[in-house]
Amino acid sequence: MKYNIINRLKQNLLLPNRLIYIIVGVAFVLRISMIFIIPTSEDTTNVWPLTRNIVNNLLTGNGYSIDGVNADLFIFPVYPFFLAFLRLLHISFFYAKIVQCLIGALICLVIYHIGKRVFNEKIGLLAGFLWSIYPYSVMHSKALEDSTLLTLFIALAILMSVVLIEKKSYLNAILLGLVCGLSAMTRNTFFAFLPFFLIWLVVYLRQRYWKHILVIISGIFIIVAPWIMRNYIHSGYIFLTTHGGAGVWVGNNQYTNSLLKANLNQDYIIMVPGFVKFTGSPEEDKVYYKNAMNFIASNPGTFIENVFLKLYYFYGWNYYFRQASLPEGITVDLSPENIENIKAEADRVYSQPLYVLRSLMYSISAFPLFLMALGGAITLPIRSKYNQLMLIFIFSFTAVHILSITNIRHRQPIDAIFTLYAASFIFWVVSKVSVALKK
């Protein structure tokens, strides 16, 4: 009787192979160590100032606001609420890094379950291990921004999609919908994937399971609708966020090309006085979209060149778009002459041993991961429904970023998928070598 209960738990609760616990533990220890190897003080702990303001205003009873007076319509709510919840438990921003390192480690567990169901248990274990030691994930998990949380939600969405296809229950459908809703409310780029994802579900759930599709959409609506209603009350407009226009404008303007060619972070654009105000008004959002579209229409050659430059950086194996601190009180001028000065300062900062070592560690891991992931994608049959699901996510997520803001940190959810392809390719090569040796 005891063993029957254990077996049933393993089937229903997805209890993992014990080895994955060791992998998750290794991942957690490696991520925690980065907090002390590359330390930051409490007041410079990588929290974006706008997010910090919202968290502080939530805790002081001033609502979801940047200035403590006006309701913010710009920042997506899941991550600020997550940090506010930790602060409510008397966990400071510094110790919130430890919680985030744990989230980064738990992604290994989700990757393992995806690999186990899509491929086999060995591939799942290897993919989880690759993520546990992947240098960029290890170093970035401590940064208090939404990439790690988004990676967890997207990995869960893919896992729940696989579970739903295998067992078409309403519980699985509602869980999938809720996770998709949380992904969408963490970062708006998830909406680039969502329509293609729903089409994929319609194709593979088939017509007789249309109620499950409605349940998934209902789950998304449960998460998204209250925020839309809140925004309508404060602005009189029906929308989810005013983040999109600023993102497209920062990615398509007169400065982007020069910054990309100098390997400088696009965040320098945000420092230009008055260029992006972050007031979050719907009217301003429309202006940003209009400005970006006007720039693209007037500079089609530059736009196309930028797309290829962004694609190069998005999948490049240099550690980061470089960004060095500027002297206090200096007004950022992104004229060609001043960009050369900024580039020279970035060259000086990033030539320091710690940055060189960090870049080297990332390069020697990202390049082989990309090659193995490409091999895995090629060797997997395109007719495989789960291969199609992962490719749809990779292409849609890539497209939305090369058309707007591009940054390596935005690629973390794709890197998690790459570990699955890479693990699959490694076992494919091993099997071919074994057959050749036997012959």
Tab-separated table of C-alpha atoms in Angstrom:
chain	number	residue	atom	x	y	z
A	1	MET	CA	0.000	0.000	0.000
A	2	LYS	CA	2.843	2.380	0.916
A	3	TYR	CA	4.612	1.811	-2.417
A	4	ASN	CA	1.381	2.244	-4.379
A	5	ILE	CA	0.963	5.693	-2.807
A	6	ILE	CA	4.584	6.626	-3.628
A	7	ASN	CA	4.204	5.474	-7.235
A	8	ARG	CA	0.991	7.467	-7.602
A	9	LEU	CA	2.718	10.562	-6.202
A	10	LYS	CA	5.558	10.109	-8.686
A	11	GLN	CA	3.085	9.951	-11.550
A	12	ASN	CA	0.872	12.856	-10.479
A	13	LEU	CA	3.316	15.241	-8.761
A	14	LEU	CA	6.264	14.747	-11.117
A	15	LEU	CA	8.665	13.753	-8.329
A	16	PRO	CA	12.119	13.901	-9.905
A	17	ASN	CA	15.172	11.696	-10.052
A	18	ARG	CA	17.266	12.286	-6.905
A	19	LEU	CA	20.195	13.454	-9.027
A	20	ILE	CA	18.301	16.597	-10.032
A	21	TYR	CA	18.250	17.637	-6.365
A	22	ILE	CA	22.054	17.622	-6.402
A	23	ILE	CA	22.023	19.637	-9.641
A	24	VAL	CA	19.635	22.211	-8.129
A	25	GLY	CA	21.856	22.386	-5.029
A	26	VAL	CA	24.969	22.986	-7.151
A	27	ALA	CA	23.096	25.674	-9.101
A	28	PHE	CA	22.042	27.424	-5.885
A	29	VAL	CA	25.542	27.358	-4.363
A	30	LEU	CA	27.126	28.725	-7.556
A	31	ARG	CA	24.591	31.568	-7.755
A	32	ILE	CA	24.903	32.433	-4.076
A	33	SER	CA	28.686	32.572	-4.409
A	34	MET	CA	28.376	35.329	-7.023
A	35	ILE	CA	26.784	37.615	-4.413
A	36	PHE	CA	30.075	37.557	-2.497
A	37	ILE	CA	32.515	37.237	-5.408
A	38	ILE	CA	30.990	40.274	-7.125
A	39	PRO	CA	29.509	42.115	-4.109
A	40	THR	CA	27.237	45.154	-4.171
A	41	SER	CA	26.129	47.213	-1.190
A	42	GLU	CA	22.512	47.521	-0.111
A	43	ASP	CA	22.078	50.899	-1.800
A	44	THR	CA	23.563	49.780	-5.138
A	45	THR	CA	22.031	46.345	-5.339
A	46	ASN	CA	20.981	46.362	-9.013
A	47	VAL	CA	17.367	47.398	-8.410
A	48	TRP	CA	16.147	49.670	-11.197
A	49	PRO	CA	15.316	53.017	-9.491
A	50	LEU	CA	11.759	53.089	-10.890
A	51	THR	CA	11.102	49.600	-9.517
A	52	ARG	CA	12.609	50.561	-6.158
A	53	ASN	CA	10.308	53.596	-5.959
A	54	ILE	CA	7.215	51.500	-6.704
A	55	VAL	CA	8.176	48.930	-4.057
A	56	ASN	CA	8.757	51.634	-1.453
A	57	ASN	CA	5.461	53.375	-2.281
A	58	LEU	CA	3.547	50.088	-2.067
A	59	LEU	CA	4.977	49.488	1.404
A	60	THR	CA	4.256	53.019	2.623
A	61	GLY	CA	0.643	52.927	1.445
A	62	ASN	CA	1.066	55.269	-1.535
A	63	GLY	CA	-0.051	52.639	-4.021
A	64	TYR	CA	1.547	51.415	-7.232
A	65	SER	CA	3.316	54.667	-7.999
A	66	ILE	CA	6.761	55.947	-8.929
A	67	ASP	CA	6.397	59.427	-7.451
A	68	GLY	CA	4.035	58.488	-4.600
A	69	VAL	CA	1.230	60.570	-6.097
A	70	ASN	CA	0.315	59.397	-9.591
A	71	ALA	CA	-0.580	55.781	-10.422
A	72	ASP	CA	2.140	54.209	-12.559
A	73	LEU	CA	0.999	52.774	-15.899
A	74	PHE	CA	4.460	51.979	-17.261
A	75	ILE	CA	6.136	49.227	-15.193
A	76	PHE	CA	4.721	45.697	-15.393
A	77	PRO	CA	3.450	44.683	-11.943
A	78	VAL	CA	4.593	41.110	-11.212
A	79	TYR	CA	8.220	41.838	-10.340
A	80	PRO	CA	7.596	44.965	-8.196
A	81	PHE	CA	4.878	43.064	-6.291
A	82	PHE	CA	7.293	40.153	-5.866
A	83	LEU	CA	9.933	42.431	-4.334
A	84	ALA	CA	7.321	44.218	-2.205
A	85	PHE	CA	6.133	40.852	-0.863
A	86	LEU	CA	9.699	39.965	0.141
A	87	ARG	CA	10.131	43.343	1.818
A	88	LEU	CA	6.837	42.772	3.635
A	89	LEU	CA	8.457	39.642	5.082
A	90	HIS	CA	11.350	41.878	6.255
A	91	ILE	CA	13.654	40.547	3.533
A	92	SER	CA	15.818	43.449	2.360
A	93	PHE	CA	16.816	44.026	-1.252
A	94	PHE	CA	20.207	42.507	-0.479
A	95	TYR	CA	18.738	39.254	0.833
A	96	ALA	CA	16.172	39.238	-1.968
A	97	LYS	CA	19.148	38.291	-4.135
A	98	ILE	CA	19.341	34.984	-2.272
A	99	VAL	CA	15.669	34.306	-3.021
A	100	GLN	CA	16.286	35.120	-6.658
A	101	CYS	CA	19.304	32.788	-6.730
A	102	LEU	CA	16.980	30.051	-5.473
A	103	ILE	CA	14.539	30.818	-8.306
A	104	GLY	CA	17.413	30.623	-10.798
A	105	ALA	CA	18.374	27.220	-9.368
A	106	LEU	CA	14.777	25.904	-9.445
A	107	ILE	CA	14.665	26.590	-13.193
A	108	CYS	CA	16.962	23.542	-13.467
A	109	LEU	CA	14.117	21.442	-12.049
A	110	VAL	CA	11.615	22.762	-14.606
A	111	ILE	CA	14.095	22.221	-17.467
A	112	TYR	CA	14.631	18.668	-16.220
A	113	HIS	CA	10.904	17.913	-16.389
A	114	ILE	CA	10.579	19.412	-19.870
A	115	GLY	CA	13.528	17.340	-21.096
A	116	LYS	CA	12.245	14.199	-19.391
A	117	ARG	CA	8.841	14.463	-21.091
A	118	VAL	CA	9.931	15.770	-24.492
A	119	PHE	CA	13.044	13.564	-24.818
A	120	ASN	CA	14.007	11.263	-21.945
A	121	GLU	CA	15.195	11.483	-18.347
A	122	LYS	CA	18.923	11.506	-19.171
A	123	ILE	CA	18.537	14.446	-21.548
A	124	GLY	CA	16.445	16.237	-18.914
A	125	LEU	CA	19.166	15.749	-16.302
A	126	LEU	CA	21.908	16.939	-18.649
A	127	ALA	CA	19.889	20.006	-19.697
A	128	GLY	CA	19.252	20.878	-16.041
A	129	PHE	CA	22.967	20.489	-15.319
A	130	LEU	CA	23.923	22.723	-18.256
A	131	TRP	CA	21.655	25.454	-16.899
A	132	SER	CA	23.020	25.003	-13.373
A	133	ILE	CA	26.581	25.860	-14.473
A	134	TYR	CA	25.804	28.235	-17.358
A	135	PRO	CA	27.976	31.267	-16.443
A	136	TYR	CA	25.627	34.049	-17.534
A	137	SER	CA	22.709	32.586	-15.589
A	138	VAL	CA	24.983	31.996	-12.594
A	139	MET	CA	26.260	35.582	-12.600
A	140	HIS	CA	22.973	37.263	-13.516
A	141	SER	CA	20.635	35.524	-11.054
A	142	LYS	CA	21.587	37.951	-8.301
A	143	ALA	CA	20.592	41.013	-10.370
A	144	LEU	CA	17.260	42.279	-9.054
A	145	GLU	CA	15.350	42.581	-12.311
A	146	ASP	CA	12.672	40.462	-13.970
A	147	SER	CA	14.689	38.175	-16.301
A	148	THR	CA	15.113	35.267	-13.857
A	149	LEU	CA	11.448	35.310	-12.830
A	150	LEU	CA	10.333	35.537	-16.464
A	151	THR	CA	12.558	32.586	-17.380
A	152	LEU	CA	10.909	30.513	-14.639
A	153	PHE	CA	7.384	31.395	-15.821
A	154	ILE	CA	8.133	30.719	-19.497
A	155	ALA	CA	9.793	27.388	-18.690
A	156	LEU	CA	6.721	26.502	-16.601
A	157	ALA	CA	4.434	27.525	-19.499
A	158	ILE	CA	6.272	25.177	-21.855
A	159	LEU	CA	6.240	22.381	-19.277
A	160	MET	CA	2.507	22.810	-18.606
A	161	SER	CA	1.865	22.800	-22.375
A	162	VAL	CA	3.558	19.410	-22.626
A	163	VAL	CA	1.641	18.141	-19.579
A	164	LEU	CA	-1.661	19.365	-21.055
A	165	ILE	CA	-1.054	17.642	-24.394
A	166	GLU	CA	-0.317	14.406	-22.511
A	167	LYS	CA	-3.218	14.722	-20.067
A	168	LYS	CA	-6.029	16.968	-21.276
A	169	SER	CA	-7.575	18.003	-17.973
A	170	TYR	CA	-9.215	21.296	-17.050
A	171	LEU	CA	-6.858	21.624	-14.067
A	172	ASN	CA	-3.820	21.507	-16.357
A	173	ALA	CA	-5.502	23.985	-18.709
A	174	ILE	CA	-6.232	26.536	-15.977
A	175	LEU	CA	-2.701	26.188	-14.551
A	176	LEU	CA	-1.248	26.800	-18.011
A	177	GLY	CA	-3.452	29.873	-18.436
A	178	LEU	CA	-2.403	31.293	-15.056
A	179	VAL	CA	1.298	30.797	-15.809
A	180	CYS	CA	0.876	32.468	-19.226
A	181	GLY	CA	-0.891	35.357	-17.518
A	182	LEU	CA	1.953	35.763	-15.029
A	183	SER	CA	4.488	35.679	-17.894
A	184	ALA	CA	2.572	38.388	-19.742
A	185	MET	CA	2.373	40.545	-16.612
A	186	THR	CA	6.102	40.162	-15.981
A	187	ARG	CA	7.228	41.451	-19.377
A	188	ASN	CA	5.171	42.493	-22.379
A	189	THR	CA	7.442	40.714	-24.885
A	190	PHE	CA	5.572	37.508	-23.977
A	191	PHE	CA	2.696	38.802	-26.116
A	192	ALA	CA	4.828	38.249	-29.230
A	193	PHE	CA	4.732	34.520	-28.439
A	194	LEU	CA	1.149	34.248	-27.147
A	195	PRO	CA	-0.894	34.300	-30.425
A	196	PHE	CA	1.357	31.710	-32.115
A	197	PHE	CA	1.279	29.643	-28.940
A	198	LEU	CA	-2.533	29.610	-28.896
A	199	ILE	CA	-2.576	28.563	-32.583
A	200	TRP	CA	-0.172	25.725	-31.727
A	201	LEU	CA	-2.500	24.621	-28.921
A	202	VAL	CA	-5.526	24.692	-31.237
A	203	VAL	CA	-3.685	22.522	-33.773
A	204	TYR	CA	-2.588	19.876	-31.280
A	205	LEU	CA	-5.540	19.878	-28.894
A	206	ARG	CA	-7.872	19.599	-31.904
A	207	GLN	CA	-11.476	20.692	-32.160
A	208	ARG	CA	-12.953	18.380	-29.546
A	209	TYR	CA	-10.871	20.040	-26.849
A	210	TRP	CA	-11.991	23.602	-27.611
A	211	LYS	CA	-13.245	23.960	-24.029
A	212	HIS	CA	-9.677	23.511	-22.794
A	213	ILE	CA	-8.577	26.423	-24.998
A	214	LEU	CA	-11.304	28.567	-23.440
A	215	VAL	CA	-10.139	27.544	-19.973
A	216	ILE	CA	-6.541	28.559	-20.853
A	217	ILE	CA	-7.739	31.945	-22.136
A	218	SER	CA	-9.827	32.317	-18.965
A	219	GLY	CA	-6.720	31.660	-16.849
A	220	ILE	CA	-4.833	34.394	-18.715
A	221	PHE	CA	-7.830	36.715	-18.322
A	222	ILE	CA	-7.967	36.100	-14.554
A	223	ILE	CA	-4.423	37.463	-14.209
A	224	VAL	CA	-4.553	40.232	-16.825
A	225	ALA	CA	-8.097	41.639	-16.498
A	226	PRO	CA	-7.779	43.238	-13.015
A	227	TRP	CA	-4.731	45.221	-14.167
A	228	ILE	CA	-6.500	46.404	-17.326
A	229	MET	CA	-9.472	47.523	-15.205
A	230	ARG	CA	-7.140	49.323	-12.803
A	231	ASN	CA	-5.464	51.151	-15.705
A	232	TYR	CA	-8.855	52.119	-17.138
A	233	ILE	CA	-9.938	53.579	-13.807
A	234	HIS	CA	-6.780	55.709	-13.620
A	235	SER	CA	-6.528	56.771	-17.277
A	236	GLY	CA	-9.842	56.227	-19.054
A	237	TYR	CA	-8.106	53.971	-21.610
A	238	ILE	CA	-8.225	50.181	-21.989
A	239	PHE	CA	-4.643	48.888	-22.142
A	240	LEU	CA	-2.235	46.693	-20.223
A	241	THR	CA	0.828	48.959	-20.065
A	242	THR	CA	2.421	51.990	-21.700
A	243	HIS	CA	5.808	50.241	-21.778
A	244	GLY	CA	5.714	49.196	-25.424
A	245	GLY	CA	6.070	52.569	-27.128
A	246	ALA	CA	9.176	53.543	-25.137
A	247	GLY	CA	10.755	50.144	-25.848
A	248	VAL	CA	10.221	50.461	-29.600
A	249	TRP	CA	11.428	54.090	-29.591
A	250	VAL	CA	14.625	53.300	-27.639
A	251	GLY	CA	15.326	50.538	-30.174
A	252	ASN	CA	14.649	52.668	-33.265
A	253	ASN	CA	16.025	56.196	-33.170
A	254	GLN	CA	18.907	58.343	-34.372
A	255	TYR	CA	21.305	57.088	-31.668
A	256	THR	CA	20.819	53.318	-31.806
A	257	ASN	CA	23.086	52.611	-34.775
A	258	SER	CA	26.095	54.430	-33.300
A	259	LEU	CA	25.687	52.733	-29.928
A	260	LEU	CA	25.415	49.279	-31.481
A	261	LYS	CA	28.537	49.825	-33.572
A	262	ALA	CA	30.415	50.961	-30.459
A	263	ASN	CA	29.157	47.906	-28.487
A	264	LEU	CA	27.512	50.209	-25.946
A	265	ASN	CA	24.332	49.519	-24.011
A	266	GLN	CA	21.147	51.068	-25.386
A	267	ASP	CA	20.409	52.246	-21.840
A	268	TYR	CA	22.606	55.269	-22.610
A	269	ILE	CA	19.656	56.512	-24.694
A	270	ILE	CA	17.513	56.629	-21.558
A	271	MET	CA	20.076	59.001	-19.985
A	272	VAL	CA	19.632	61.630	-22.713
A	273	PRO	CA	17.617	64.431	-21.054
A	274	GLY	CA	13.976	64.398	-22.134
A	275	PHE	CA	14.379	61.559	-24.628
A	276	VAL	CA	12.281	59.069	-22.636
A	277	LYS	CA	10.357	60.549	-19.708
A	278	PHE	CA	8.757	57.387	-18.225
A	279	THR	CA	5.632	59.291	-17.194
A	280	GLY	CA	3.681	56.338	-18.555
A	281	SER	CA	0.768	58.267	-20.036
A	282	PRO	CA	-1.128	56.583	-22.910
A	283	GLU	CA	-0.732	59.727	-25.035
A	284	GLU	CA	3.039	59.658	-24.590
A	285	ASP	CA	3.098	55.962	-25.464
A	286	LYS	CA	1.406	56.724	-28.788
A	287	VAL	CA	3.953	59.462	-29.494
A	288	TYR	CA	6.842	57.044	-28.930
A	289	TYR	CA	5.314	54.506	-31.337
A	290	LYS	CA	4.787	57.272	-33.889
A	291	ASN	CA	8.364	58.547	-33.503
A	292	ALA	CA	9.772	55.040	-33.972
A	293	MET	CA	7.633	54.362	-37.051
A	294	ASN	CA	8.629	57.721	-38.551
A	295	PHE	CA	12.307	56.940	-37.990
A	296	ILE	CA	11.970	53.504	-39.625
A	297	ALA	CA	10.064	54.933	-42.593
A	298	SER	CA	12.641	57.709	-43.070
A	299	ASN	CA	15.709	55.466	-42.547
A	300	PRO	CA	14.905	51.999	-43.954
A	301	GLY	CA	18.577	51.223	-44.654
A	302	THR	CA	19.654	52.100	-41.119
A	303	PHE	CA	16.711	50.132	-39.703
A	304	ILE	CA	17.721	46.993	-41.635
A	305	GLU	CA	21.362	47.437	-40.588
A	306	ASN	CA	20.223	47.808	-36.963
A	307	VAL	CA	18.181	44.608	-37.192
A	308	PHE	CA	21.274	42.640	-38.215
A	309	LEU	CA	23.442	44.367	-35.602
A	310	LYS	CA	20.880	43.574	-32.900
A	311	LEU	CA	20.652	39.969	-34.071
A	312	TYR	CA	24.438	39.747	-33.854
A	313	TYR	CA	24.464	41.108	-30.301
A	314	PHE	CA	21.401	39.157	-29.194
A	315	TYR	CA	23.136	35.903	-30.094
A	316	GLY	CA	26.686	37.116	-29.634
A	317	TRP	CA	28.953	35.500	-27.080
A	318	ASN	CA	30.456	38.712	-25.741
A	319	TYR	CA	29.309	39.052	-22.153
A	320	TYR	CA	27.279	42.251	-22.353
A	321	PHE	CA	26.539	45.523	-24.081
A	322	ARG	CA	29.060	47.614	-22.227
A	323	GLN	CA	27.974	50.398	-19.911
A	324	ALA	CA	30.399	52.375	-17.746
A	325	SER	CA	29.428	54.910	-15.105
A	326	LEU	CA	29.783	58.522	-16.142
A	327	PRO	CA	30.970	61.351	-13.862
A	328	GLU	CA	28.241	62.840	-11.666
A	329	GLY	CA	26.385	65.785	-13.169
A	330	ILE	CA	27.469	65.154	-16.771
A	331	THR	CA	24.709	65.510	-19.349
A	332	VAL	CA	24.721	62.549	-21.715
A	333	ASP	CA	25.339	63.672	-25.276
A	334	LEU	CA	25.184	60.895	-27.868
A	335	SER	CA	26.687	62.852	-30.731
A	336	PRO	CA	29.263	60.821	-32.742
A	337	GLU	CA	32.154	62.633	-31.047
A	338	ASN	CA	30.853	62.017	-27.538
A	339	ILE	CA	30.050	58.361	-28.250
A	340	GLU	CA	33.759	57.919	-28.977
A	341	ASN	CA	34.528	59.333	-25.507
A	342	ILE	CA	31.947	57.041	-23.883
A	343	LYS	CA	33.401	54.088	-25.823
A	344	ALA	CA	36.922	54.960	-24.629
A	345	GLU	CA	35.707	55.000	-21.011
A	346	ALA	CA	33.923	51.651	-21.515
A	347	ASP	CA	37.116	50.219	-23.071
A	348	ARG	CA	39.061	51.314	-19.990
A	349	VAL	CA	36.559	49.862	-17.510
A	350	TYR	CA	36.040	46.573	-19.342
A	351	SER	CA	39.774	45.975	-19.707
A	352	GLN	CA	39.992	45.384	-15.943
A	353	PRO	CA	40.810	41.750	-15.009
A	354	LEU	CA	37.416	40.975	-13.416
A	355	TYR	CA	35.503	42.089	-16.514
A	356	VAL	CA	37.924	40.277	-18.835
A	357	LEU	CA	37.531	37.058	-16.829
A	358	ARG	CA	33.743	37.442	-16.759
A	359	SER	CA	33.614	37.985	-20.522
A	360	LEU	CA	35.926	35.021	-21.123
A	361	MET	CA	33.825	32.702	-18.954
A	362	TYR	CA	30.699	33.706	-20.822
A	363	SER	CA	32.295	33.417	-24.274
A	364	ILE	CA	33.720	29.941	-23.738
A	365	SER	CA	30.317	28.701	-22.563
A	366	ALA	CA	27.874	30.605	-24.792
A	367	PHE	CA	29.586	29.758	-28.084
A	368	PRO	CA	29.522	25.961	-27.616
A	369	LEU	CA	26.003	26.128	-26.158
A	370	PHE	CA	24.769	27.944	-29.283
A	371	LEU	CA	26.515	25.472	-31.591
A	372	MET	CA	25.147	22.442	-29.757
A	373	ALA	CA	21.673	23.984	-29.578
A	374	LEU	CA	21.763	24.588	-33.324
A	375	GLY	CA	22.804	20.977	-33.825
A	376	GLY	CA	19.957	19.803	-31.591
A	377	ALA	CA	17.386	21.891	-33.475
A	378	ILE	CA	18.641	20.518	-36.814
A	379	THR	CA	18.717	16.880	-35.740
A	380	LEU	CA	15.240	16.946	-34.213
A	381	PRO	CA	12.378	16.271	-36.665
A	382	ILE	CA	10.542	19.486	-37.526
A	383	ARG	CA	7.262	17.564	-37.342
A	384	SER	CA	7.765	17.043	-33.616
A	385	LYS	CA	5.081	19.145	-31.938
A	386	TYR	CA	7.306	20.008	-28.993
A	387	ASN	CA	10.169	20.999	-31.287
A	388	GLN	CA	7.720	23.301	-33.060
A	389	LEU	CA	6.624	24.791	-29.723
A	390	MET	CA	10.183	25.615	-28.670
A	391	LEU	CA	11.091	27.005	-32.091
A	392	ILE	CA	7.966	29.192	-32.126
A	393	PHE	CA	9.035	30.661	-28.802
A	394	ILE	CA	12.643	31.230	-29.917
A	395	PHE	CA	11.667	32.931	-33.193
A	396	SER	CA	8.907	35.126	-31.729
A	397	PHE	CA	11.004	36.208	-28.741
A	398	THR	CA	13.978	36.956	-30.987
A	399	ALA	CA	11.860	38.955	-33.439
A	400	VAL	CA	10.293	41.224	-30.822
A	401	HIS	CA	13.687	42.102	-29.350
A	402	ILE	CA	15.559	42.825	-32.569
A	403	LEU	CA	12.666	45.117	-33.527
A	404	SER	CA	12.824	46.969	-30.197
A	405	ILE	CA	15.384	46.871	-27.347
A	406	THR	CA	18.084	44.223	-27.564
A	407	ASN	CA	20.063	43.039	-24.571
A	408	ILE	CA	21.681	39.761	-23.597
A	409	ARG	CA	19.688	39.634	-20.357
A	410	HIS	CA	16.494	39.545	-22.445
A	411	ARG	CA	17.690	36.267	-23.964
A	412	GLN	CA	17.707	34.247	-20.730
A	413	PRO	CA	14.448	32.351	-21.461
A	414	ILE	CA	15.846	31.361	-24.867
A	415	ASP	CA	19.100	30.174	-23.268
A	416	ALA	CA	17.054	27.894	-21.014
A	417	ILE	CA	15.506	26.296	-24.123
A	418	PHE	CA	18.964	26.061	-25.710
A	419	THR	CA	20.109	23.761	-22.881
A	420	LEU	CA	17.423	21.256	-23.948
A	421	TYR	CA	18.541	21.336	-27.569
A	422	ALA	CA	22.201	21.122	-26.536
A	423	ALA	CA	21.599	18.107	-24.274
A	424	SER	CA	19.637	16.404	-27.061
A	425	PHE	CA	22.487	17.014	-29.507
A	426	ILE	CA	25.118	15.654	-27.102
A	427	PHE	CA	23.204	12.385	-26.744
A	428	TRP	CA	22.627	12.268	-30.513
A	429	VAL	CA	26.383	12.557	-31.109
A	430	VAL	CA	27.116	9.934	-28.453
A	431	SER	CA	24.660	7.519	-30.052
A	432	LYS	CA	26.187	8.018	-33.519
A	433	VAL	CA	29.716	7.543	-32.160
A	434	SER	CA	28.639	4.385	-30.279
A	435	VAL	CA	27.133	2.894	-33.444
A	436	ALA	CA	30.278	3.755	-35.419
A	437	LEU	CA	32.545	2.163	-32.795
A	438	LYS	CA	30.454	-1.005	-32.754
A	439	LYS	CA	30.756	-1.301	-36.507
